[in-house]
Coordinates of C-alpha atoms in Angstrom, one line a residue:
Chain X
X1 CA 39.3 -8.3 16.9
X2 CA 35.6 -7.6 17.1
X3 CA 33.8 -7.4 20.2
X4 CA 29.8 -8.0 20.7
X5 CA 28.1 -4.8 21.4
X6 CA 25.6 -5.9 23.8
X7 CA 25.5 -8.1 26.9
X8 CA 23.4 -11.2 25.3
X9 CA 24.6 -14.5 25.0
X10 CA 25.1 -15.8 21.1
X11 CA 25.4 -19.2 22.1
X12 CA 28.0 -21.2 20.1
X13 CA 26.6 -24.1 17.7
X14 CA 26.4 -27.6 19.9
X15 CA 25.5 -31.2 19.2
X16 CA 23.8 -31.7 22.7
X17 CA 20.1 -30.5 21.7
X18 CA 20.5 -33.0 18.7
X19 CA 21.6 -35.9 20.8
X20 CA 19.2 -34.8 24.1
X21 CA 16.6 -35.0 20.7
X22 CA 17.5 -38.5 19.7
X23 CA 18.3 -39.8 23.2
X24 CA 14.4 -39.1 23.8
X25 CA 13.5 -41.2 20.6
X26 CA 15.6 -43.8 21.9
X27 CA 14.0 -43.6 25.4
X28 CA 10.3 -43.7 23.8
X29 CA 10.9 -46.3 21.6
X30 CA 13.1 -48.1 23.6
X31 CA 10.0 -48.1 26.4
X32 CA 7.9 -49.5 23.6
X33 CA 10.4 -52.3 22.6
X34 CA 10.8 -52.8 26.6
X35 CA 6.7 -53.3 26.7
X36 CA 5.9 -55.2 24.0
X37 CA 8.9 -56.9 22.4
X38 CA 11.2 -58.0 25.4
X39 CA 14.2 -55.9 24.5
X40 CA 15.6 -53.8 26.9
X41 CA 18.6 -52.7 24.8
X42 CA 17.3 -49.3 23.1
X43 CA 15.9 -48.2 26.6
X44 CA 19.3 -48.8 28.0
X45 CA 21.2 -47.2 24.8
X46 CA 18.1 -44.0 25.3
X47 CA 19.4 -43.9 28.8
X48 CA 23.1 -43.5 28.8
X49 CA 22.9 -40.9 25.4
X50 CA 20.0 -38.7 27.6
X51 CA 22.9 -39.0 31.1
X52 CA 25.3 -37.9 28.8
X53 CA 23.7 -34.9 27.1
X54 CA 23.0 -33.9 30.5
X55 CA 26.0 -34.3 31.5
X56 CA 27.6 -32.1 28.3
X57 CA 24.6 -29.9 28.0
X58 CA 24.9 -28.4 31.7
X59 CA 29.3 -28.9 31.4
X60 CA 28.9 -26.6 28.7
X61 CA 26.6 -24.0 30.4
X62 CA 28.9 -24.2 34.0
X63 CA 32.1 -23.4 31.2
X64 CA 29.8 -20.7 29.7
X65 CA 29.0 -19.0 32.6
X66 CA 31.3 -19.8 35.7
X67 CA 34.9 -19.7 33.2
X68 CA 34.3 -17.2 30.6
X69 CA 31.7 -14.7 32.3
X70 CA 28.9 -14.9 29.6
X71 CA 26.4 -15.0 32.2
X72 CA 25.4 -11.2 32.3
X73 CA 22.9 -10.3 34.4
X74 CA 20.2 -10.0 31.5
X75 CA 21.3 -13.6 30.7
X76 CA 20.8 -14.6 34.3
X77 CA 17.2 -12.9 34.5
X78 CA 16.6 -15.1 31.2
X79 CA 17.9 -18.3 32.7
X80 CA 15.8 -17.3 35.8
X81 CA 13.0 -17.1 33.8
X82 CA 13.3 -20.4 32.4
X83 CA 13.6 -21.8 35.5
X84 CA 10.5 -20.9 36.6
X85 CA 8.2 -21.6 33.5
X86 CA 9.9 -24.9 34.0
X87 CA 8.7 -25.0 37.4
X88 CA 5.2 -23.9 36.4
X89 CA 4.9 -27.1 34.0
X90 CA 5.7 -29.2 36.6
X91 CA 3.4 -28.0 38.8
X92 CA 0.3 -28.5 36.0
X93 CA 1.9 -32.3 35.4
X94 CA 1.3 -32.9 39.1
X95 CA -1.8 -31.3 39.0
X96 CA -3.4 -33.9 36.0
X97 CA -2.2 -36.7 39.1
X98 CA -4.5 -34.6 41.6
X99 CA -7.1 -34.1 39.1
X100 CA -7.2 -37.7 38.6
X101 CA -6.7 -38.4 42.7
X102 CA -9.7 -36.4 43.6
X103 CA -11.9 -37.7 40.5
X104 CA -11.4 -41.2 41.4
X105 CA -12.1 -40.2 45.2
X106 CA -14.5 -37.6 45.5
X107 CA -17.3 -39.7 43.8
X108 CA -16.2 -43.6 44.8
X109 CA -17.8 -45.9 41.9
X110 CA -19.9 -48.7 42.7
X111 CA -17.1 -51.6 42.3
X112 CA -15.0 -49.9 45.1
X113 CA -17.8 -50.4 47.3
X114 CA -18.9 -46.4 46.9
X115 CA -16.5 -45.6 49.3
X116 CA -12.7 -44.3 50.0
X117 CA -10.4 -46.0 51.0
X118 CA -12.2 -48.4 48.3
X119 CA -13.1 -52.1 49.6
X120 CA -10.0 -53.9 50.8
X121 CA -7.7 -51.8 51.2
X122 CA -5.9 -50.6 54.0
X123 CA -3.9 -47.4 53.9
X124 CA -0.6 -46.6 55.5
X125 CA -1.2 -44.5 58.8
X126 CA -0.6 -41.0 57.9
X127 CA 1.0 -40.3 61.5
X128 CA 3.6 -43.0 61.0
X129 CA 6.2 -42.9 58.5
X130 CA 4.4 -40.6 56.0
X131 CA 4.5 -37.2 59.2
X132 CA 8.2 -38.3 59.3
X133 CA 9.0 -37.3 55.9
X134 CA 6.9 -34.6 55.9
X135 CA 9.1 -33.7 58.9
X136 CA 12.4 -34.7 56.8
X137 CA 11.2 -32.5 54.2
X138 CA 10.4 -29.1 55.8
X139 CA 13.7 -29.7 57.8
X140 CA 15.8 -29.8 54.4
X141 CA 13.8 -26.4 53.1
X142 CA 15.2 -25.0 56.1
X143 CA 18.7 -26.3 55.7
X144 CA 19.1 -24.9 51.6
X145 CA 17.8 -21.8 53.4
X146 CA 21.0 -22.0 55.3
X147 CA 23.3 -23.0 52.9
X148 CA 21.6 -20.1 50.7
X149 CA 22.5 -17.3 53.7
X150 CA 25.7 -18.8 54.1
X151 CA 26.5 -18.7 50.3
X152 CA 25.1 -14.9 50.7
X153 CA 27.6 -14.2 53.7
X154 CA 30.7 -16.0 51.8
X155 CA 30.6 -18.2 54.3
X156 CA 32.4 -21.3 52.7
X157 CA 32.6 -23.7 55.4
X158 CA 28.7 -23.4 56.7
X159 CA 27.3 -23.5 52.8
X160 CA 29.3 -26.7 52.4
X161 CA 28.2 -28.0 55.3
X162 CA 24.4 -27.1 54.7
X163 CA 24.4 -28.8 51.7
X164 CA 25.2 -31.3 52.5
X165 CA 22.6 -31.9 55.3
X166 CA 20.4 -31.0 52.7
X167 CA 20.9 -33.7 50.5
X168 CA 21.5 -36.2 53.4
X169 CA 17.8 -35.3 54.3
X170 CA 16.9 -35.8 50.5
X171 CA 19.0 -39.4 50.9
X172 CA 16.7 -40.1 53.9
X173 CA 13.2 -39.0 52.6
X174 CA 14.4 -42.0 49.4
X175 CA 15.2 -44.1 51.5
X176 CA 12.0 -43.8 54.0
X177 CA 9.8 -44.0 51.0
X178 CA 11.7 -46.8 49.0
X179 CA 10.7 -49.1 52.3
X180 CA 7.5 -48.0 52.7
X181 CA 6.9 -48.8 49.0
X182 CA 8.6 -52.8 50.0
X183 CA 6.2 -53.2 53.1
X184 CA 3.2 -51.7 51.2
X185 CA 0.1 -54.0 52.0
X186 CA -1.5 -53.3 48.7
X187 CA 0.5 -52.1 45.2
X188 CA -0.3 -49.9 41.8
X189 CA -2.8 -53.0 40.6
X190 CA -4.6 -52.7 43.5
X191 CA -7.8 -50.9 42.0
X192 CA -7.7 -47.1 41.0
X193 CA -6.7 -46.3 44.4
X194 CA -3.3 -48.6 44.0
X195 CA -2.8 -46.1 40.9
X196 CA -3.5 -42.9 42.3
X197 CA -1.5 -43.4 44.7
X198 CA 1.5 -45.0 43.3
X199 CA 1.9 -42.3 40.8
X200 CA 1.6 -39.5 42.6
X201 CA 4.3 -40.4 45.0
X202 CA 6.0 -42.7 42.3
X203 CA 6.7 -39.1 40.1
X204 CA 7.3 -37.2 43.5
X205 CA 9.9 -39.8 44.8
X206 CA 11.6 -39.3 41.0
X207 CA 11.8 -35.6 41.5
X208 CA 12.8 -35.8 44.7
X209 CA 16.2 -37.5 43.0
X210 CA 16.2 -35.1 40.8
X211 CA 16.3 -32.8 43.3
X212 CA 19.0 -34.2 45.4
X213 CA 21.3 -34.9 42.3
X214 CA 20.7 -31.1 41.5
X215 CA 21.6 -30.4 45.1
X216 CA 24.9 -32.6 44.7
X217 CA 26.1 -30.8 41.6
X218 CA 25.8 -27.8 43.3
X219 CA 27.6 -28.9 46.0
X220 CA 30.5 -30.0 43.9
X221 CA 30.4 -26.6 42.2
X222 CA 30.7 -24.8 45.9
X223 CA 33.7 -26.6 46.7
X224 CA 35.2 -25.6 43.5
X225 CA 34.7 -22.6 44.4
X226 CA 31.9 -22.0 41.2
X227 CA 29.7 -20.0 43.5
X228 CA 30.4 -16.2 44.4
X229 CA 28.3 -13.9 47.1
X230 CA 26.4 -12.4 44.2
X231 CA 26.5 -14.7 41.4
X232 CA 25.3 -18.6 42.0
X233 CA 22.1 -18.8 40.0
X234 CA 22.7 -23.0 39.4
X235 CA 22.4 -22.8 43.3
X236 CA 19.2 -20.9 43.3
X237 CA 17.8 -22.7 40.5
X238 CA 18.7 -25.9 42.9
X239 CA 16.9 -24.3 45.7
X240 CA 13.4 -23.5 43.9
X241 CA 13.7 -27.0 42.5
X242 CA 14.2 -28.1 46.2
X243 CA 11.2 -26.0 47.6
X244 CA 9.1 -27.0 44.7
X245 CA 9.4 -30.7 45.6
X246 CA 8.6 -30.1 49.0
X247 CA 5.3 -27.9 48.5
X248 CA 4.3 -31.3 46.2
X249 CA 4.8 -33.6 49.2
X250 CA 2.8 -31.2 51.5
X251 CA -0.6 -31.5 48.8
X252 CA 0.5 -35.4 48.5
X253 CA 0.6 -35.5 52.5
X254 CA -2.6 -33.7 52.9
X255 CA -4.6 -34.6 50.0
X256 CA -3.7 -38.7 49.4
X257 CA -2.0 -39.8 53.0
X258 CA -4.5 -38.1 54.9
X259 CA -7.4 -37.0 54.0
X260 CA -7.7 -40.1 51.4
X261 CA -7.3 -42.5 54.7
Chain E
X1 CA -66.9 -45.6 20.0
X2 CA -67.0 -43.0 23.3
X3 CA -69.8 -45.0 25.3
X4 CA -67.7 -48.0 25.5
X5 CA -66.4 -49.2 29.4
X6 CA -63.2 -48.4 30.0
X7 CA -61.2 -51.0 30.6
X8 CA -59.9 -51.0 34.7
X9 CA -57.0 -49.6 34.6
X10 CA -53.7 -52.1 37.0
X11 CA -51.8 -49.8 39.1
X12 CA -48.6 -48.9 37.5
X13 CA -46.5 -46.4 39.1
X14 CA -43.2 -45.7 39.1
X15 CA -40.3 -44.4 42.3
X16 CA -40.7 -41.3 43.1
X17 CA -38.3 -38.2 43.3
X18 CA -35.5 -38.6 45.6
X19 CA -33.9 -35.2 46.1
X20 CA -30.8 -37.2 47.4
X21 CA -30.3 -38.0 43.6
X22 CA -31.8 -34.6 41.6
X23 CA -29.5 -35.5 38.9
X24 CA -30.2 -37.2 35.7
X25 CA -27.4 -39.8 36.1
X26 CA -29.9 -42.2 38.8
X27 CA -26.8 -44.6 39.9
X28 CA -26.5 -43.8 43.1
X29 CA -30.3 -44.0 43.3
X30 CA -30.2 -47.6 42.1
X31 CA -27.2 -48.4 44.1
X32 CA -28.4 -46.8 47.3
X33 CA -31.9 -48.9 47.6
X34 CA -30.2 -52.0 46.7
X35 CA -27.8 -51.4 49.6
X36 CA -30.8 -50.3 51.9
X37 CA -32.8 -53.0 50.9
X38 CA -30.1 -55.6 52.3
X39 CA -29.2 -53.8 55.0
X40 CA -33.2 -53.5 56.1
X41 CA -33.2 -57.4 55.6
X42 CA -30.1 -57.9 57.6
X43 CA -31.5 -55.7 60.2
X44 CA -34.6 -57.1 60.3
X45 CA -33.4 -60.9 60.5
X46 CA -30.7 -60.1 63.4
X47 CA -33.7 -58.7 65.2
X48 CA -36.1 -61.5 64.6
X49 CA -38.7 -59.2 62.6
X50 CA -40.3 -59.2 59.5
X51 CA -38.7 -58.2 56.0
X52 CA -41.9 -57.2 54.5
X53 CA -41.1 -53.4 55.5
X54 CA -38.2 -53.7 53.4
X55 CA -40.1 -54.3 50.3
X56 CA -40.5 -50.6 49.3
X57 CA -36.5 -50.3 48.9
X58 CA -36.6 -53.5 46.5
X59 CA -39.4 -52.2 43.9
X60 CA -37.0 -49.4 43.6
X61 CA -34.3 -50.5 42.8
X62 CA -35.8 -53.2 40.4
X63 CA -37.5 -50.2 38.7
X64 CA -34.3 -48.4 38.7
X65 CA -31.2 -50.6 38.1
X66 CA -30.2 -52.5 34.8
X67 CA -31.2 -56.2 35.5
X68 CA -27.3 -57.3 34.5
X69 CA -26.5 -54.8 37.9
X70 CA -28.3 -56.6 39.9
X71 CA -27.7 -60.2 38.7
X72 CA -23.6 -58.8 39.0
X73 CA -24.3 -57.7 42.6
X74 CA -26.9 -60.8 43.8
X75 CA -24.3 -63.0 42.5
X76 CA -21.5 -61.1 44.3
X77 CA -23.5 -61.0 47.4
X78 CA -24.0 -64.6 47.4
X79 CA -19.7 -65.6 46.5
X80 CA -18.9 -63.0 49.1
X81 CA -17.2 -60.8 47.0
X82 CA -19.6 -57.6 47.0
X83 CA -17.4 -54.4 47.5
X84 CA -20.7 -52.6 49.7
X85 CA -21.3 -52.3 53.0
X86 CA -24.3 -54.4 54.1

């Protein structure tokens, strides 16, 4: 029987970058035909193949790794890696929402009056519900912290328990947002400020589910007892992702809430 | 051809430079008058004076702005709908 001589990861040959390929044409496409031709079919069909790549893709990699030790620790530093340049692009697709935030506000254009806010609107009061999920926020970047040290300590009970304040708080900041977004006095037609705004939050609140959802697999993983003292990378991975989204609501709190009152 | 009268010459002149606005794009310049203009005519009729002073911010903006602007804004100004602050 022969035996790799080296501590890389061949992968074996999958289907799931194909489909994950073709679930992303139907997603496009399926926008288009959403948009323009009153068919919400290939969204929907886009949809469930790109949930269940996801669901395959990442199966695969917890098999991989957790059940039949290919994840080395060169393979980790490369998965670590790609975490982070995966970060990094998130962070530059927020910052073309900024860009276009402090464009649109730094220089008001005569039709908003030359001013910011812009001429009939009023903005939510950043002390009100905004400063509570700021609050909600920074209190669940201190509670993956925990669950992190707990993890660290082999301390089952406490890292179970951590997460899942974490993703409770998560659950809360969604929630929070998804009202103020109902009781909103003006919307995302409501002049360039309605779409500054909505999008930067809009993408933040759909990261923030990301987030959470990442938090919840993990989660699931810990009481399957996935994670060890020195190996749970999918945790870490979870956590970045987790402070990431946080540092995104802290420019949105400053930069849009605030100062753009 | 040189020992003819010259012609008087009418007074032409033009706004001058506003180093509020050093810039080549002038909107803001335009803009700004037209707001002063009817804020100085406001002003003047809460107070029961006369809008004459105010004439100096209206020869420069109708030397700066595009007539369509301020047709747009007059007419705004007169439905209500003008996004300024008079």
């Amino acid at each position: 029987m022969t035996h790799q001589m080296h501590a890389y990861h061949m992968v074996n040959p999958s289907p799931w970058p194909l489909t994950g390929a073709l679930s992303a044409l139907l997603i496009t496409s399926g926008l288009m035909m959403w948009f323009h031709s009153n068919s919400i079919f290939l969204l929907v069909l886009g949809l469930i193949t790109n949930i269940l790549t996801m669901f395959q893709w990442w199966r695969d990699i917890i098999r991989e790794g957790t059940f039949q030790g290919h994840h080395t620790p060169i393979v980790q530093k490369g998965l670590r890696y790609g975490m982070i340049l995966f970060i990094i692009s998130e962070v530059l697709f927020f910052t073309g929402f900024f860009w276009a935030f402090y464009h649109s506000s730094l220089v008001p254009t005569t039709e908003l009056g030359g001013y910011w806010p812009p001429a009939g609107i009023k903005p939510l009061n950043p002390l009100e519900v905004p400063l509570l999920n700021t609050a909600v926020l920074l209190a669940s970047g201190v509670s993956v912290t925990w669950a992190h040290h707990s993890i660290l300590e082999k301390d089952r009970i406490n890292a179970i328990q951590a997460l899942i304040v974490t993703i409770s708080l998560g659950l809360y900041f969604t929630l929070l947002q998804i009202m103020e977004y109902y009781e909103s006095p003006f919307t995302i037609a409501d002049s360039v400020y309605g779409s500054t705004f909505f999008m930067a939050t809009g993408f933040h609140g759909f990261h923030v589910i990301i987030g959470s959802s990442f938090l919840f697999i993990c989660l699931m993983r810990q009481l399957k007892f996935h994670f060890t003292s020195n190996h749970h990378f999918g945790f870490e991975a979870a956590a970045w992702y987790w402070h990431f989204v946080d540092v995104v609501w802290l420019f949105l709190y400053v930069s849009i809430y605030w100062w753009g009152s | 051809m040189w020992s003819r009268e010259r012609p008087s010459r009418p007074c032409f002149s033009t706004p001058p430079f506003d180093p509020r606005f050093p810039n080549q794009n002038q909107t803001r310049n335009c803009y700004q008058n037209f707001l002063d203009y009817h804020r100085c005519v406001k002003n003047m009729d809460r107070r029961g004076r006369n809008p004459e002073a105010c004439e100096y911010y209206q020869r420069v903006f109708r030397a700066l702005c595009p007539k369509s602007w301020v047709q747009r804004w007059t007419d705004q100004l007169e439905e209500g709908t003008f996004a300024g602050k008079i």
